[in-house]
Backbone as a chain_set.jsonl record, in Angstrom:
{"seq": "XXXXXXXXXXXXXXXXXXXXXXXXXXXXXXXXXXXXXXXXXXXXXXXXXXXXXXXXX", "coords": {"N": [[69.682, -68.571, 86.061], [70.836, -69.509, 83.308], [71.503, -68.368, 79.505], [72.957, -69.708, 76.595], [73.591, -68.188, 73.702], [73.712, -67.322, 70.175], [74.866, -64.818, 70.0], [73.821, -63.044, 71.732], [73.239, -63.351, 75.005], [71.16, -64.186, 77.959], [70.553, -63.204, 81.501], [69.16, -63.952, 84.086], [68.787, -62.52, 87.619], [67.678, -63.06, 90.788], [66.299, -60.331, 92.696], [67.547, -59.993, 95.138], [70.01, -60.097, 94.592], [70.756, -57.548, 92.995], [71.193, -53.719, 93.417], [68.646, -52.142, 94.205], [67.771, -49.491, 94.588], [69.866, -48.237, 92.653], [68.85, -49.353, 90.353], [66.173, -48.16, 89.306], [65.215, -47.61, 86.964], [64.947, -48.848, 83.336], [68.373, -49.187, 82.832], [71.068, -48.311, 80.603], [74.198, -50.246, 80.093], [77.577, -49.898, 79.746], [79.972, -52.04, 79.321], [83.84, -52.767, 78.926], [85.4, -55.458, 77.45], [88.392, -57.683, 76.763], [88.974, -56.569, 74.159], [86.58, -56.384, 73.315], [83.227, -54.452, 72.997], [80.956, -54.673, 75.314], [77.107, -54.498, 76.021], [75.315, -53.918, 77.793], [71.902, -54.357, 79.389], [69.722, -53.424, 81.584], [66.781, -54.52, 83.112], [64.091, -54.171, 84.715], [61.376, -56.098, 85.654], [58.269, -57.176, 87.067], [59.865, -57.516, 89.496], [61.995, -58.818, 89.107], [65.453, -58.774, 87.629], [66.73, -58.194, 83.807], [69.092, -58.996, 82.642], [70.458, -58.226, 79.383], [73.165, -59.344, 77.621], [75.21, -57.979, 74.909], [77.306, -58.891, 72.88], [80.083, -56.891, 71.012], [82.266, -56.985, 68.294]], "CA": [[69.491, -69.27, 84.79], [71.705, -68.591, 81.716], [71.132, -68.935, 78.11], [73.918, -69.265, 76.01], [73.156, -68.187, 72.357], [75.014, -66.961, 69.599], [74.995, -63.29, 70.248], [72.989, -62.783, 72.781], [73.392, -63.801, 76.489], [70.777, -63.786, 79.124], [71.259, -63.533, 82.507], [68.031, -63.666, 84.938], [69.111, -62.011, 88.621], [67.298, -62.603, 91.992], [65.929, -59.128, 93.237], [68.169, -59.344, 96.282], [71.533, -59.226, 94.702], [70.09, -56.316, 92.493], [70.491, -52.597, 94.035], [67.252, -51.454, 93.695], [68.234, -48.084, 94.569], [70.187, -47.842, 91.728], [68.523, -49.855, 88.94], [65.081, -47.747, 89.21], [64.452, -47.742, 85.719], [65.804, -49.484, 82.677], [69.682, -48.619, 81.943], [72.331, -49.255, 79.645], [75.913, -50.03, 80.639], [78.582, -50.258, 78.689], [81.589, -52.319, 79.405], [85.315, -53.564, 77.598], [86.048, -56.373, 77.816], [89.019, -57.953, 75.707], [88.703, -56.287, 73.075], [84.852, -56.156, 72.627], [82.234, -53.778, 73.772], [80.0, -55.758, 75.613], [76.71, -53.527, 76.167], [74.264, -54.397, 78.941], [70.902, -53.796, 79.003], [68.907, -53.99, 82.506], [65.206, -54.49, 82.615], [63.539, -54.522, 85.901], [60.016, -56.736, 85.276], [57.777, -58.307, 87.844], [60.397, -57.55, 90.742], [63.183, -59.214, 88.704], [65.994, -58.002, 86.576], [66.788, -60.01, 83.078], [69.865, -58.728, 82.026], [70.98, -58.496, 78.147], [74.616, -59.34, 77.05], [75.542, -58.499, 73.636], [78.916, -58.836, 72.597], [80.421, -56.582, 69.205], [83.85, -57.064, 68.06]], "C": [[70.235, -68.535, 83.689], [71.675, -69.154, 80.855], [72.035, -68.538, 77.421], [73.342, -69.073, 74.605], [74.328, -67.659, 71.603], [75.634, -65.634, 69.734], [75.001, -62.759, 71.669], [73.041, -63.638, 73.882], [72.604, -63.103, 77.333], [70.677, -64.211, 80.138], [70.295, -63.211, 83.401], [68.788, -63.604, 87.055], [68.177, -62.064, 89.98], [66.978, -61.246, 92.468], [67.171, -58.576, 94.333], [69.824, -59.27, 95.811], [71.22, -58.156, 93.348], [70.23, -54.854, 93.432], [69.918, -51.901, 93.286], [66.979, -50.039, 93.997], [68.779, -47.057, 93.299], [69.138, -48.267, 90.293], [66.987, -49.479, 89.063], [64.551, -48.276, 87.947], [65.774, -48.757, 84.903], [67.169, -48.774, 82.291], [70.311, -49.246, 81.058], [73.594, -49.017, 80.071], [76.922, -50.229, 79.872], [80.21, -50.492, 79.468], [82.69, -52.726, 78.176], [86.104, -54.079, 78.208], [86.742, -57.319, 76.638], [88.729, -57.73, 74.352], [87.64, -55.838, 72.179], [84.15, -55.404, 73.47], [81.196, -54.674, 74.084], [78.415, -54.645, 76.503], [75.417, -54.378, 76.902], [72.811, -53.759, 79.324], [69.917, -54.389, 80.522], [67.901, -53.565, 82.623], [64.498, -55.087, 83.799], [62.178, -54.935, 85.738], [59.787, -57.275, 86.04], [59.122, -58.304, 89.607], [61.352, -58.667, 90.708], [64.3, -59.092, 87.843], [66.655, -58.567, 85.618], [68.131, -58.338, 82.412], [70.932, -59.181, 80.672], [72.3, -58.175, 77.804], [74.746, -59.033, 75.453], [77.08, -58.07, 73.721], [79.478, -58.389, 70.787], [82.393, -56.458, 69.406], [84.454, -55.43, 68.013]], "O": [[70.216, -67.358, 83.33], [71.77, -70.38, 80.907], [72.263, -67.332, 77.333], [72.498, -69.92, 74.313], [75.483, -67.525, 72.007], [76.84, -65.442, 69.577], [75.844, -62.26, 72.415], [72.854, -64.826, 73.62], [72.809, -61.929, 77.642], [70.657, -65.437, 80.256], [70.382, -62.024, 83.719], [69.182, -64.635, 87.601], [67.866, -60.927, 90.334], [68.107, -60.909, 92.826], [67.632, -57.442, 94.461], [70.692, -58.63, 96.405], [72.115, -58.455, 92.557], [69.335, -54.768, 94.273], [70.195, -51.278, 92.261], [65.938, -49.506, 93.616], [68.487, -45.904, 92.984], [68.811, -47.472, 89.412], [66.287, -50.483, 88.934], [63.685, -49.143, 87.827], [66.843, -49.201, 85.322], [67.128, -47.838, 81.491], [70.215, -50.43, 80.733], [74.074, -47.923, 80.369], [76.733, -51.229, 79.179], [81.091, -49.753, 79.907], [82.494, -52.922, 76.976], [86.999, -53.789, 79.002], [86.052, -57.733, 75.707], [88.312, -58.564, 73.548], [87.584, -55.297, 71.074], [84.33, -55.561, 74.678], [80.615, -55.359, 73.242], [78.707, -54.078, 77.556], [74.78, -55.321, 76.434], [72.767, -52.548, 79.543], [69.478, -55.538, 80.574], [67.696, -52.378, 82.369], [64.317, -56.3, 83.906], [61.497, -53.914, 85.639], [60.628, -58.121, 86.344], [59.025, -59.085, 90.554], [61.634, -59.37, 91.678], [63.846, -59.542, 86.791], [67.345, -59.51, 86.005], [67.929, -57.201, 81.983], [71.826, -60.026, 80.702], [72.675, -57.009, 77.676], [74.346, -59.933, 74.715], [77.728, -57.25, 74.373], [79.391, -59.07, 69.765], [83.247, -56.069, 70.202], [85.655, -55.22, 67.842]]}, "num_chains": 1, "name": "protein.A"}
């Protein structure tokens, strides 16, 4: 399921394509992409992981 908004993009993930090895706790990732830092925010809840897009110029 994906929610487009104006900022903010979220992106709800199935457990099984998730490694749950890695994503113990909550991280932050930081990618760049064209031009913008796009900073990712994963949040493992309930034995699913809702991952937050924001996008800064």
């Amino acid at each position: 399921m994906i929610n487009n908004g104006d900022n903010i993009t979220s992106i709800i993930f199935p457990p099984q394509i998730i490694f749950n090895s890695i994503f113990s706790h909550a991280s932050i990732l930081t990618l760049s992409i064209t031009n913008c830092h796009i900073y990712s925010f994963f949040v493992i809840l309930n034995h699913s992981v809702y991952i937050f897009l924001t996008k800064t110029t």
